[in-house]
PDB file of C-alpha atoms in Angstrom:
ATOM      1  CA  UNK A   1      12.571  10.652   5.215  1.00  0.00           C
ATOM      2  CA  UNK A   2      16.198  11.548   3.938  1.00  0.00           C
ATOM      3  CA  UNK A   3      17.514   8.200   4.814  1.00  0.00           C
ATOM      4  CA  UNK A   4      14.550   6.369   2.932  1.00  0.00           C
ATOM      5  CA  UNK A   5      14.996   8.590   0.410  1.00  0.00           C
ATOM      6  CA  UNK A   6      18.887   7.832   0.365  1.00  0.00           C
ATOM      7  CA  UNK A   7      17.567   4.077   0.322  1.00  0.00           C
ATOM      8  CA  UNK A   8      15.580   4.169  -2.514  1.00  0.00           C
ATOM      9  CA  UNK A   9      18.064   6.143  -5.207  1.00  0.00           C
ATOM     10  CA  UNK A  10      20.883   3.447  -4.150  1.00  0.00           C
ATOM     11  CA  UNK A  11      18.051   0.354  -5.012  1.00  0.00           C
ATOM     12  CA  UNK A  12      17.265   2.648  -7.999  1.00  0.00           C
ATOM     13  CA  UNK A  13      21.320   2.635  -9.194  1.00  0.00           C
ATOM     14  CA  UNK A  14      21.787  -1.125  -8.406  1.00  0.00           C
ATOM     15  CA  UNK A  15      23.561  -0.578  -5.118  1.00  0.00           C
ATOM     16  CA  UNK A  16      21.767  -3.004  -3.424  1.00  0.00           C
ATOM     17  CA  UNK A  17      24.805  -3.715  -0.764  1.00  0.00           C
ATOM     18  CA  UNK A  18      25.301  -0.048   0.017  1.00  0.00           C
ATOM     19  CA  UNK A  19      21.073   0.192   0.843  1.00  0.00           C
ATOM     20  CA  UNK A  20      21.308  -2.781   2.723  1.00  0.00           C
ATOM     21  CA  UNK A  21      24.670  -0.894   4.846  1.00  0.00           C
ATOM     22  CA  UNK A  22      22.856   1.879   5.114  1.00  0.00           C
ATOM     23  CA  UNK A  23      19.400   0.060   6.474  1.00  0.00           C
ATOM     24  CA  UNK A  24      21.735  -1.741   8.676  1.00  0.00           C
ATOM     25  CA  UNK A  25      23.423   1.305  10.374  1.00  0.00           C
ATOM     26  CA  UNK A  26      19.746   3.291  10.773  1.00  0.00           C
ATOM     27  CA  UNK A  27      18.712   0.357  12.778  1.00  0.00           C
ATOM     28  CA  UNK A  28      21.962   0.262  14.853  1.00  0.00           C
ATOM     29  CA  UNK A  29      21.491   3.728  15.494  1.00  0.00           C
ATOM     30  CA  UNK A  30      18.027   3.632  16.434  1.00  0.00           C
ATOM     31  CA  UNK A  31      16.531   5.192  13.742  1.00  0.00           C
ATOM     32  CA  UNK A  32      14.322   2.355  12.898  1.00  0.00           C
ATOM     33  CA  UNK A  33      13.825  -1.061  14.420  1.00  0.00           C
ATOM     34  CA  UNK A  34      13.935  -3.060  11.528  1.00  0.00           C
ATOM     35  CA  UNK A  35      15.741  -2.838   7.833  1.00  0.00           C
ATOM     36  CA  UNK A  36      12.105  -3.736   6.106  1.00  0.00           C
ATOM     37  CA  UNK A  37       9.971  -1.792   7.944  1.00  0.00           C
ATOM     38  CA  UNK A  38      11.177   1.916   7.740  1.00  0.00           C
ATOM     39  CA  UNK A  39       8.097   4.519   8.381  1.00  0.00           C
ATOM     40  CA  UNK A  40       7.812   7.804   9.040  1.00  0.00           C
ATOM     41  CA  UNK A  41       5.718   7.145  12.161  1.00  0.00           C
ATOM     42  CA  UNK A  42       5.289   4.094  14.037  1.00  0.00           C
ATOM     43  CA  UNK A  43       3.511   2.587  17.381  1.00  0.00           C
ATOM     44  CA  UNK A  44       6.414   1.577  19.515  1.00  0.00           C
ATOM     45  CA  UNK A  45       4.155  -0.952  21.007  1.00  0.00           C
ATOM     46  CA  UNK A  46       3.360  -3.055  17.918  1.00  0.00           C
ATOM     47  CA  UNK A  47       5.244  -6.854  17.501  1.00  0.00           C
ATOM     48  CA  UNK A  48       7.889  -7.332  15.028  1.00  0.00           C
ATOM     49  CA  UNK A  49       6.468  -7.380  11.110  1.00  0.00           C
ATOM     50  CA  UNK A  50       4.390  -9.638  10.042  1.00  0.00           C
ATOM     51  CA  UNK A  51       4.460 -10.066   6.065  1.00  0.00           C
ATOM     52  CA  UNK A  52       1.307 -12.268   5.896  1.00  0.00           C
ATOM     53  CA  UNK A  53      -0.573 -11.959   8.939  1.00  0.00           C
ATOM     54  CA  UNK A  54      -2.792 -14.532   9.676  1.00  0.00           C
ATOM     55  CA  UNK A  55      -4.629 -16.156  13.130  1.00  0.00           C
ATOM     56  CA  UNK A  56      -1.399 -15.631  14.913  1.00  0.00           C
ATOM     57  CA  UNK A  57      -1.730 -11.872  14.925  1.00  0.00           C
ATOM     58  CA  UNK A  58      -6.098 -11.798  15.266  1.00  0.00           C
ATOM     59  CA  UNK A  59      -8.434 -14.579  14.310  1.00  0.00           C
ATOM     60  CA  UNK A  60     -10.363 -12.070  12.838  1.00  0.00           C
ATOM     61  CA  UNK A  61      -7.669 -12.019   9.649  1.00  0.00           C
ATOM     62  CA  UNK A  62      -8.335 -15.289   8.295  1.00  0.00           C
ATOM     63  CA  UNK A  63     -12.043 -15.476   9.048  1.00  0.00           C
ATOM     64  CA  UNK A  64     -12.877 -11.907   6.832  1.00  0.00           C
ATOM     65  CA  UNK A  65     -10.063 -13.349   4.092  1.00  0.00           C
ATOM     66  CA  UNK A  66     -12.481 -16.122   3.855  1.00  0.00           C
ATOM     67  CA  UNK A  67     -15.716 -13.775   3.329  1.00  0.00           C
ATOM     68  CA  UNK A  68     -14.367 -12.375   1.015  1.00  0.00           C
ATOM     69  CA  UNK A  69     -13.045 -15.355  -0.993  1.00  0.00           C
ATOM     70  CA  UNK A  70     -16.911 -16.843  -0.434  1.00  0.00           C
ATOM     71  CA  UNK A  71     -18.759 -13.558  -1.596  1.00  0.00           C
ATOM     72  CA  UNK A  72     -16.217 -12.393  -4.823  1.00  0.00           C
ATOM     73  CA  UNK A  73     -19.420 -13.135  -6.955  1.00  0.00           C
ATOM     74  CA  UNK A  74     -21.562 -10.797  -5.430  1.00  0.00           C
ATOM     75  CA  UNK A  75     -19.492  -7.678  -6.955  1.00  0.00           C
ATOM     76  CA  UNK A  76     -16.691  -9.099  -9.345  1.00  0.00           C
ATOM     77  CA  UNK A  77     -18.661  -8.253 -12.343  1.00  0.00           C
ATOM     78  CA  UNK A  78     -19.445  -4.710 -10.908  1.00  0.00           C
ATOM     79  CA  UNK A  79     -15.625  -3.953 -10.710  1.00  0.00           C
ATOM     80  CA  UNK A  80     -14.972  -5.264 -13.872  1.00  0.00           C
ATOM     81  CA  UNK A  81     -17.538  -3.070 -15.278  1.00  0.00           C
ATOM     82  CA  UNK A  82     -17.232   0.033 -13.590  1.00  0.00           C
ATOM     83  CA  UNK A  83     -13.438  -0.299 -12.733  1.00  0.00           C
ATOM     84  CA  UNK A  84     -12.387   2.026 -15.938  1.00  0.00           C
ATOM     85  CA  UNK A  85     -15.066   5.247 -14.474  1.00  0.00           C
ATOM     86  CA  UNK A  86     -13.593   4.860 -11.282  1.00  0.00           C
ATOM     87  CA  UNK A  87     -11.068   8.383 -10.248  1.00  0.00           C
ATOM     88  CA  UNK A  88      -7.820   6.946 -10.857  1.00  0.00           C
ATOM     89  CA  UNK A  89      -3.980   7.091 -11.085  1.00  0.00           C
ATOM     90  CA  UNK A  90      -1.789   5.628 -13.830  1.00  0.00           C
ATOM     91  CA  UNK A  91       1.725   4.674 -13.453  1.00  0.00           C
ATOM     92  CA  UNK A  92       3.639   4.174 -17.242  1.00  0.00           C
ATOM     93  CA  UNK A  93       7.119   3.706 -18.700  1.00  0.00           C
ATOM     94  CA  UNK A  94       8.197   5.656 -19.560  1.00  0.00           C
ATOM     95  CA  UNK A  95       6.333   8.240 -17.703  1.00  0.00           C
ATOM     96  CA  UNK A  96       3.419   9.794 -18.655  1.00  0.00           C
ATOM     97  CA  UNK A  97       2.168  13.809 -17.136  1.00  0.00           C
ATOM     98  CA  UNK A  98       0.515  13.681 -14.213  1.00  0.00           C
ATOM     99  CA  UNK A  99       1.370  10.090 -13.359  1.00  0.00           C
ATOM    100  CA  UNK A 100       2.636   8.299 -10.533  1.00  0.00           C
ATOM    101  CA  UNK A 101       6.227   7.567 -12.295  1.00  0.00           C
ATOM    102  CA  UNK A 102       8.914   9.600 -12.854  1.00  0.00           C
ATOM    103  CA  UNK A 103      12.537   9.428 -14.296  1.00  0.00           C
ATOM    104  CA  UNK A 104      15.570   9.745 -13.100  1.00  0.00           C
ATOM    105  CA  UNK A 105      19.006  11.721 -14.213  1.00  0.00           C
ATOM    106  CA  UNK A 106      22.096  11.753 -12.262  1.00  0.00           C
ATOM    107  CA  UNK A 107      24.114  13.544 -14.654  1.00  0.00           C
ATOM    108  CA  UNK A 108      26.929  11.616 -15.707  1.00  0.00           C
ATOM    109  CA  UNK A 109      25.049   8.359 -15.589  1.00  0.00           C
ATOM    110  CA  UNK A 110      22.367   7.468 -18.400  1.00  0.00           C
ATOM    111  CA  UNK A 111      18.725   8.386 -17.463  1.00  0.00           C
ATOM    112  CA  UNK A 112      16.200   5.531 -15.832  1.00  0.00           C
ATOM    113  CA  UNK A 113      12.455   5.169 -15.357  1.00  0.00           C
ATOM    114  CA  UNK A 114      11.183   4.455 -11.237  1.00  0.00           C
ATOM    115  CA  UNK A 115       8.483   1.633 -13.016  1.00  0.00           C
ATOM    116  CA  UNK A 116       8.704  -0.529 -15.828  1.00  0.00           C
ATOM    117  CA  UNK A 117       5.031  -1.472 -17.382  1.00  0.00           C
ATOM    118  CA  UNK A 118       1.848   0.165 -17.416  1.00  0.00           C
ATOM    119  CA  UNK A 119      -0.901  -0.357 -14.233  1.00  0.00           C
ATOM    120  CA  UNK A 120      -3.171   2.297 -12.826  1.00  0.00           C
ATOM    121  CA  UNK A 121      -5.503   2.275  -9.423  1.00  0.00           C
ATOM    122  CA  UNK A 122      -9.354   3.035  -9.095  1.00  0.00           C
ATOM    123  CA  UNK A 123      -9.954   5.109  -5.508  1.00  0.00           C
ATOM    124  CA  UNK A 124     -13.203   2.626  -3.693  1.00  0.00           C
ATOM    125  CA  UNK A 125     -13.102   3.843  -0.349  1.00  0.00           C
ATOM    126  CA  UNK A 126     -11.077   6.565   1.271  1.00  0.00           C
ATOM    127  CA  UNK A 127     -12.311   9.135   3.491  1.00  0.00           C
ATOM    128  CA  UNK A 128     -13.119   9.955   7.228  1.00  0.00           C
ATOM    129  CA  UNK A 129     -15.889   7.892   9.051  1.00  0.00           C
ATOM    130  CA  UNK A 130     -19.658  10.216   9.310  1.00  0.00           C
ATOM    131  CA  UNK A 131     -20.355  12.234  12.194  1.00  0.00           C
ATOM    132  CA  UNK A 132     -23.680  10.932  13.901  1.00  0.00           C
ATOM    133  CA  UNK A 133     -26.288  11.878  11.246  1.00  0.00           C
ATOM    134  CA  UNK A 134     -23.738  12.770   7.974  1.00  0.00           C
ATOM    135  CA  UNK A 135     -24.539  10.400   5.350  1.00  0.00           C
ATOM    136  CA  UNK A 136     -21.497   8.168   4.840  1.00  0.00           C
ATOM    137  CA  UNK A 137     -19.974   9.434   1.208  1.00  0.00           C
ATOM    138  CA  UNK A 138     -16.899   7.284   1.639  1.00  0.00           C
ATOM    139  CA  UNK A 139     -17.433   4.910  -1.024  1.00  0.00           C
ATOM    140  CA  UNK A 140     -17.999   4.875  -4.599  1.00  0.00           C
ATOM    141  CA  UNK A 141     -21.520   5.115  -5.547  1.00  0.00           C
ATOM    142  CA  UNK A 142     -20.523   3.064  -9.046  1.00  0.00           C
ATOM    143  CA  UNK A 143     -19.935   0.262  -6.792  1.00  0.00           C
ATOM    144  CA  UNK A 144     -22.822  -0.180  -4.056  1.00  0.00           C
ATOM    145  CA  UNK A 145     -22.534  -4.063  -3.596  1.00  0.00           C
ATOM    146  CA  UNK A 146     -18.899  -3.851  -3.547  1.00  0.00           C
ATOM    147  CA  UNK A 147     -19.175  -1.449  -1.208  1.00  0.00           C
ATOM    148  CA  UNK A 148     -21.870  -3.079   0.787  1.00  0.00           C
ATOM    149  CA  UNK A 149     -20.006  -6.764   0.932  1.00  0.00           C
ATOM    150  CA  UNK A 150     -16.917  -4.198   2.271  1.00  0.00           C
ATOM    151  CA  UNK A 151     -18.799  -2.781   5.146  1.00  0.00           C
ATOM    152  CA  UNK A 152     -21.053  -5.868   5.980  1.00  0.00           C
ATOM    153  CA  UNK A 153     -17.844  -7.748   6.510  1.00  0.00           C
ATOM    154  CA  UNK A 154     -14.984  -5.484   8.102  1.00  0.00           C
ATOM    155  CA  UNK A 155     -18.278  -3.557  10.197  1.00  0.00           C
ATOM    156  CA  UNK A 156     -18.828  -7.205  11.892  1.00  0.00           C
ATOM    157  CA  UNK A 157     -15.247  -7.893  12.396  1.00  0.00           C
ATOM    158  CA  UNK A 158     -14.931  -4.806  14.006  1.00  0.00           C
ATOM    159  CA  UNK A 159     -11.952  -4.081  12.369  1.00  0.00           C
ATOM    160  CA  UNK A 160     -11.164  -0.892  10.718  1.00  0.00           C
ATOM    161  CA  UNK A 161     -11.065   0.411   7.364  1.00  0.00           C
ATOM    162  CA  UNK A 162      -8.826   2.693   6.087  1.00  0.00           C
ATOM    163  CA  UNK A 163      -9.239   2.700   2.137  1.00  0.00           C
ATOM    164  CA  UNK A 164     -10.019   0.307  -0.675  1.00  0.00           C
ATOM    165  CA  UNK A 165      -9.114   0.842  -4.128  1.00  0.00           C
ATOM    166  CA  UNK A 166      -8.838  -1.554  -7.789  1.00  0.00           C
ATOM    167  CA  UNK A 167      -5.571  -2.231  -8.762  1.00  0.00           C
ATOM    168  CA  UNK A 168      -5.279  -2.866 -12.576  1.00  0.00           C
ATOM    169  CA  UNK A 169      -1.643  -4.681 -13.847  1.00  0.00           C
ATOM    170  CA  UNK A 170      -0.973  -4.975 -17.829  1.00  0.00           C
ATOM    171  CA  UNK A 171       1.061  -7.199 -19.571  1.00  0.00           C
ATOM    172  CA  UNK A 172       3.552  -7.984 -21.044  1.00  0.00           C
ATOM    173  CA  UNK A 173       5.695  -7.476 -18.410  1.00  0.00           C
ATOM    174  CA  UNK A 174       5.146  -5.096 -15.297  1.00  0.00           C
ATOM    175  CA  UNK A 175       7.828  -4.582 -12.328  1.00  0.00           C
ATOM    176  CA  UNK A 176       6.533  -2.023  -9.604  1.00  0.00           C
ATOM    177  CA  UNK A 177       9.478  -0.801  -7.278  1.00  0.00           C
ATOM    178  CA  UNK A 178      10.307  -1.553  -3.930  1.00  0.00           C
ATOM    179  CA  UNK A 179       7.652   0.728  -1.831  1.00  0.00           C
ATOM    180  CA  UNK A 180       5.877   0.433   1.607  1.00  0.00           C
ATOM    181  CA  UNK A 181       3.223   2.615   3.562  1.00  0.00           C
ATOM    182  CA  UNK A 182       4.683   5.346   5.215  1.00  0.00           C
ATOM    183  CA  UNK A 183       3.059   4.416   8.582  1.00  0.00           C
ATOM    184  CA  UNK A 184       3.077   1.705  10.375  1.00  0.00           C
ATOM    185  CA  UNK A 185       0.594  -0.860  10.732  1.00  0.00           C
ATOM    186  CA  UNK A 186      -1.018  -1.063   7.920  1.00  0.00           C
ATOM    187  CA  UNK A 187      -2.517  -4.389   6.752  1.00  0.00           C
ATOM    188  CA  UNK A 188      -4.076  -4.909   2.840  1.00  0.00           C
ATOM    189  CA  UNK A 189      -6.069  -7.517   1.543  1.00  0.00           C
ATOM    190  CA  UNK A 190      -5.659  -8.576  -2.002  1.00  0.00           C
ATOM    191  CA  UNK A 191      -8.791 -10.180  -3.536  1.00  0.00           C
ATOM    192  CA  UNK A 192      -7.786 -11.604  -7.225  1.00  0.00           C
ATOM    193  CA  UNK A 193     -10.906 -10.639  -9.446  1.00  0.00           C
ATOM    194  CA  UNK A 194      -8.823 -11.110 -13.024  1.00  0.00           C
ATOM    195  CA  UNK A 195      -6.039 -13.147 -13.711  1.00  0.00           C
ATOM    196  CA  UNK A 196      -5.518 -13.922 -17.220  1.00  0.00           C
ATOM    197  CA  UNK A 197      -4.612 -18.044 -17.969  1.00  0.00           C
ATOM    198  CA  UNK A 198      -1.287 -17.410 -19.292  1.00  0.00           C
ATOM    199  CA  UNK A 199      -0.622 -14.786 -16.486  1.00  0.00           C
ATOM    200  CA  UNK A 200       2.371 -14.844 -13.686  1.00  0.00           C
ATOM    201  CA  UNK A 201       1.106 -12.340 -10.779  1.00  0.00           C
ATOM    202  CA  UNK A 202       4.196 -12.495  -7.980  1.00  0.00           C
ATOM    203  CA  UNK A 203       3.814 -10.383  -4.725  1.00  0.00           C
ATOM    204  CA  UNK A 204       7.075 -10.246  -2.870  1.00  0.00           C
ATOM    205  CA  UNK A 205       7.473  -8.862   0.879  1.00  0.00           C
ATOM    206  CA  UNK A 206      11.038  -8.040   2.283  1.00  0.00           C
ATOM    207  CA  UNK A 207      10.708  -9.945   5.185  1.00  0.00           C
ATOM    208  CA  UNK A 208      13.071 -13.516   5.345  1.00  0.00           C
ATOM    209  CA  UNK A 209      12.110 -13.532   1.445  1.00  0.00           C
ATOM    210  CA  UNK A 210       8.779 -14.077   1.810  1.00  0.00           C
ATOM    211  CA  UNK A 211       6.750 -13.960  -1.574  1.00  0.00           C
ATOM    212  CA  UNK A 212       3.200 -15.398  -2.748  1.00  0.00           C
ATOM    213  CA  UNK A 213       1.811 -15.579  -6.301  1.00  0.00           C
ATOM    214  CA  UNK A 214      -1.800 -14.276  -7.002  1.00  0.00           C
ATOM    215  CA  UNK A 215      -4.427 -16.959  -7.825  1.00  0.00           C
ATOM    216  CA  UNK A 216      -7.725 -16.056  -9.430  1.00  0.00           C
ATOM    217  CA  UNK A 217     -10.555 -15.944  -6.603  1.00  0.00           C
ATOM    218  CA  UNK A 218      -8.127 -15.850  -3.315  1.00  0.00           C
ATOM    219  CA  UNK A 219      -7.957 -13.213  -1.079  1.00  0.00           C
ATOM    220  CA  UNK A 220      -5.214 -12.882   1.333  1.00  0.00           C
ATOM    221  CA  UNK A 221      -4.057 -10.376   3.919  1.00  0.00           C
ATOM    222  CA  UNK A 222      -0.672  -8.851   4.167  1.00  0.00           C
ATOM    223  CA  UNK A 223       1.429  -6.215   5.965  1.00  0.00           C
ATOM    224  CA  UNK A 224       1.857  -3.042   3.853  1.00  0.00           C
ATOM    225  CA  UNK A 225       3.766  -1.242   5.443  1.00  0.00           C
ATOM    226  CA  UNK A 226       6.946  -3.624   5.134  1.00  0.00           C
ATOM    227  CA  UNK A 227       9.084  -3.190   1.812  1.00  0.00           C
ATOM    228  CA  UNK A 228       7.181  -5.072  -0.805  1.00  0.00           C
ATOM    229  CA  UNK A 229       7.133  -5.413  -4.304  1.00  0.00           C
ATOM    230  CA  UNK A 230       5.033  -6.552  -7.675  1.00  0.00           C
ATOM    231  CA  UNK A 231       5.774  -8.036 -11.267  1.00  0.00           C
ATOM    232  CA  UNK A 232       3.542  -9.211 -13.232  1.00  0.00           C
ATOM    233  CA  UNK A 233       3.822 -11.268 -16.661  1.00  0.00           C
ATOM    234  CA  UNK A 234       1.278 -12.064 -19.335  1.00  0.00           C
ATOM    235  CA  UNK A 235       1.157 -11.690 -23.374  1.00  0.00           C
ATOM    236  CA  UNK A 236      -2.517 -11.331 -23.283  1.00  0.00           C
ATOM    237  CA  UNK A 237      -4.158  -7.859 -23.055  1.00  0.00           C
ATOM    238  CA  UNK A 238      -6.426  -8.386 -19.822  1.00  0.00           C
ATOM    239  CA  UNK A 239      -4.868  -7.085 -16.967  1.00  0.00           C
ATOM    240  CA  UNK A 240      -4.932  -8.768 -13.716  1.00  0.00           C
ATOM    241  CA  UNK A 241      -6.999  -6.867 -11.505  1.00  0.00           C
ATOM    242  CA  UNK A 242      -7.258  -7.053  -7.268  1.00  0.00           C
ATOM    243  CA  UNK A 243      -9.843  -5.413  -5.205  1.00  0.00           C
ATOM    244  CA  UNK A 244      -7.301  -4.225  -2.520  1.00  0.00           C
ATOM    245  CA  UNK A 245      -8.527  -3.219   1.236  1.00  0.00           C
ATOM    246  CA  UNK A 246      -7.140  -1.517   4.152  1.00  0.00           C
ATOM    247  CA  UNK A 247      -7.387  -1.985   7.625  1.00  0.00           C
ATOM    248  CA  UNK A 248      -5.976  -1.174  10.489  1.00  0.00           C
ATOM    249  CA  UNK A 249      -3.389  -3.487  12.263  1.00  0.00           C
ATOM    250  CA  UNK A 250      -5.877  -4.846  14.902  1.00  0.00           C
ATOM    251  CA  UNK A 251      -3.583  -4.569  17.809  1.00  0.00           C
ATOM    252  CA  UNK A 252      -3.786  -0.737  17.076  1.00  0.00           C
ATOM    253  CA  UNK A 253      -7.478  -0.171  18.057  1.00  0.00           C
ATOM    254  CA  UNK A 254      -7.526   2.520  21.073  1.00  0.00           C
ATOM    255  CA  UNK A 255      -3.895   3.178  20.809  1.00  0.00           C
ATOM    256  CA  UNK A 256      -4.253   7.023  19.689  1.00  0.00           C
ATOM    257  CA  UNK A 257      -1.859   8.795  16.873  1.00  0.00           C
ATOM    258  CA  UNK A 258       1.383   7.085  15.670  1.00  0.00           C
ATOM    259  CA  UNK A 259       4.772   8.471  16.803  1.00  0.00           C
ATOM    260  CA  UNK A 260       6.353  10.871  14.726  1.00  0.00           C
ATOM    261  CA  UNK A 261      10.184   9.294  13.364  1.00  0.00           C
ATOM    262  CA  UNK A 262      11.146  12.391  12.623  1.00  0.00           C
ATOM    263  CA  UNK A 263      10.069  15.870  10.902  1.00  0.00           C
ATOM    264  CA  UNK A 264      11.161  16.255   7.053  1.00  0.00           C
ATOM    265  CA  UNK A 265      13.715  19.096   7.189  1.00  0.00           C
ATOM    266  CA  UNK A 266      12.615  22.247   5.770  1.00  0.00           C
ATOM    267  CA  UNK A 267       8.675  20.946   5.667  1.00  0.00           C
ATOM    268  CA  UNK A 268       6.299  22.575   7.074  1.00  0.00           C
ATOM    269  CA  UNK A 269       5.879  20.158  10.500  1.00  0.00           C
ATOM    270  CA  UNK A 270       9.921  20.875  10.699  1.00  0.00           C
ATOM    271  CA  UNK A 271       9.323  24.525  11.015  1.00  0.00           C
ATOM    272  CA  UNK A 272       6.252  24.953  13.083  1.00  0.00           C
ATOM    273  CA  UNK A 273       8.417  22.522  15.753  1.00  0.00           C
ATOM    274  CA  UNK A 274       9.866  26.479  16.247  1.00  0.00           C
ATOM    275  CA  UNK A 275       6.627  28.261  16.609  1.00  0.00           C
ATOM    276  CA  UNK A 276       4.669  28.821  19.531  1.00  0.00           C
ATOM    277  CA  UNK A 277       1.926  26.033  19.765  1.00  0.00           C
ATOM    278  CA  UNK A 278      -0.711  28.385  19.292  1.00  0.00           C
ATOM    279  CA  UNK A 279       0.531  29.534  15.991  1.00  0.00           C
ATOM    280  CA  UNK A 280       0.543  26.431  14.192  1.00  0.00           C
ATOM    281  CA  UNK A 281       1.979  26.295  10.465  1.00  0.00           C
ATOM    282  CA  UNK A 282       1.457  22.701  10.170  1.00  0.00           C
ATOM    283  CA  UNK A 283      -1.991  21.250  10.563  1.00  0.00           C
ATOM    284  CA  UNK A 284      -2.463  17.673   9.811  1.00  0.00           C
ATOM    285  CA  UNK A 285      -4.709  16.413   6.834  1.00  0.00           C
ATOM    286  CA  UNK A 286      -7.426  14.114   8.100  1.00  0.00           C
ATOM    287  CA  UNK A 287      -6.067  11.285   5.724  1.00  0.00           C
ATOM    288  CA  UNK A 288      -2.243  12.132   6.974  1.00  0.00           C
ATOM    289  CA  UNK A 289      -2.434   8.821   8.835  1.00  0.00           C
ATOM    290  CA  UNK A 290      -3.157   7.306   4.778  1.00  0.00           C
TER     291      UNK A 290
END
């Protein structure tokens, strides 16, 4: 966590050749395996990243990209509808209270802002799965054939959900940091609901410069938890909107709880590592592992 966080304020001054040093060193050391892929916890046993998986990781990728491409209709209007009732969480510059942003000051230098443009995100899915005979409350009830096409097509694959939320881009210009999941394998789908004509919508992924521009009605799959990041250009005021899903990498299924990197110093898993185990300080959140 210190070393990410080292990472991120020397992207956020322009050092880029002092982060990519210091990502190189971590790795020599061992503190990570890879310089785009730097989580908190990780599955030793996974392959190397994958920034768009596809057949080559599980068949089962491509095939539910595909349903979801072929059944968009069924709930694009819904989302567009509802998206704006959905809980959500803005991001600004410059910052706004309470939102996902924030801005810098390192004294002697002049003052930045983390994100450039305005975007926020509308909470689908999130949530443990039922115990036998709990009603399932993990989706929004604003959106029951969204929800339905969700769980009719990942509850076939057999693969499993994690969360699904709306994410909502403005114009005229919108650059979202450098940012990946905190635990490893993670895989999201993007499904492009919106796109306005005149609008540029660029996903990049840190791995061998991979990148791939939105396209209005594709859905694609890729890895999340890799360093990846968003801009997004248009003069119009319709934002471009993605239904965005997450899964579990499918090589994960039956492999138990990720592997702790290391403990945040001074957190409160850091100091219950000192306390007998049955005195626990630090118990974990059931959507930790989000």
């Amino acid at each position: 966590a210190m070393a990410n966080k080292a990472i991120m304020q020397m992207t956020f001054l322009a050092r880029h050749d002092l982060a990519e040093a210091f990502k190189e060193v971590s790795v020599k050391e061992g503190l990570w395996r890879s310089t785009t892929q730097r989580p908190l916890t990780y599955w030793s046993s996974l392959d190397k990243e994958t920034p768009f998986p596809g057949a080559e990781v599980d068949e089962r990728l491509p095939l539910t990209a595909e349903q979801f491409q072929l059944r968009l209709e069924e709930f694009k209007d819904e989302i567009l509808q509802q998206r704006l009732k959905l809980a959500h969480n803005p991001g600004f510059s410059p910052c706004a209270p309470n939102s996902w942003c924030w801005e810098e000051d390192s004294g002697i230098l002049p003052e930045y802002s983390r994100f450039r443009g305005f975007w926020e995100t509308g909470i689908v899915f999130m949530g443990k799965e039922p115990q036998p005979g709990e009603e399932d409350q993990r989706c929004s009830k604003l959106l029951p054939r969204t929800c339905r096409v969700i769980q009719e097509i990942l509850g076939a694959s057999g693969l499993t959900i994690t969360g699904a939320t709306i994410s909502s881009v403005f114009g005229p210009y919108t650059s979202i940091f450098p940012h990946a999941a905190k635990t490893q394998g993670r895989f999201r789908l993007h499904c492009v609901l919106q796109l306005p004509s005149d609008g540029i919508s660029l996903l990049r992924v840190h791995v061998h410069g991979r990148e791939r521009y939105h396209r209005r009605g594709e859905c694609f799959w890729f890895d999340e938890s890799t360093d990846h990041d968003a801009e997004f250009i248009s003069k119009g005021t319709e934002p471009r909107v993605l239904l965005m899903v997450d899964i579990e990498h499918p090589q994960l299924q039956g492999k138990g709880q990720p592997e702790p990197v290391s403990a945040m110093p001074f957190s409160a898993r850091y100091w219950s590592s000192f306390l007998p185990s049955d005195q626990p300080l630090y118990v974990p959140s059931p959507l930790e592992a989000e």
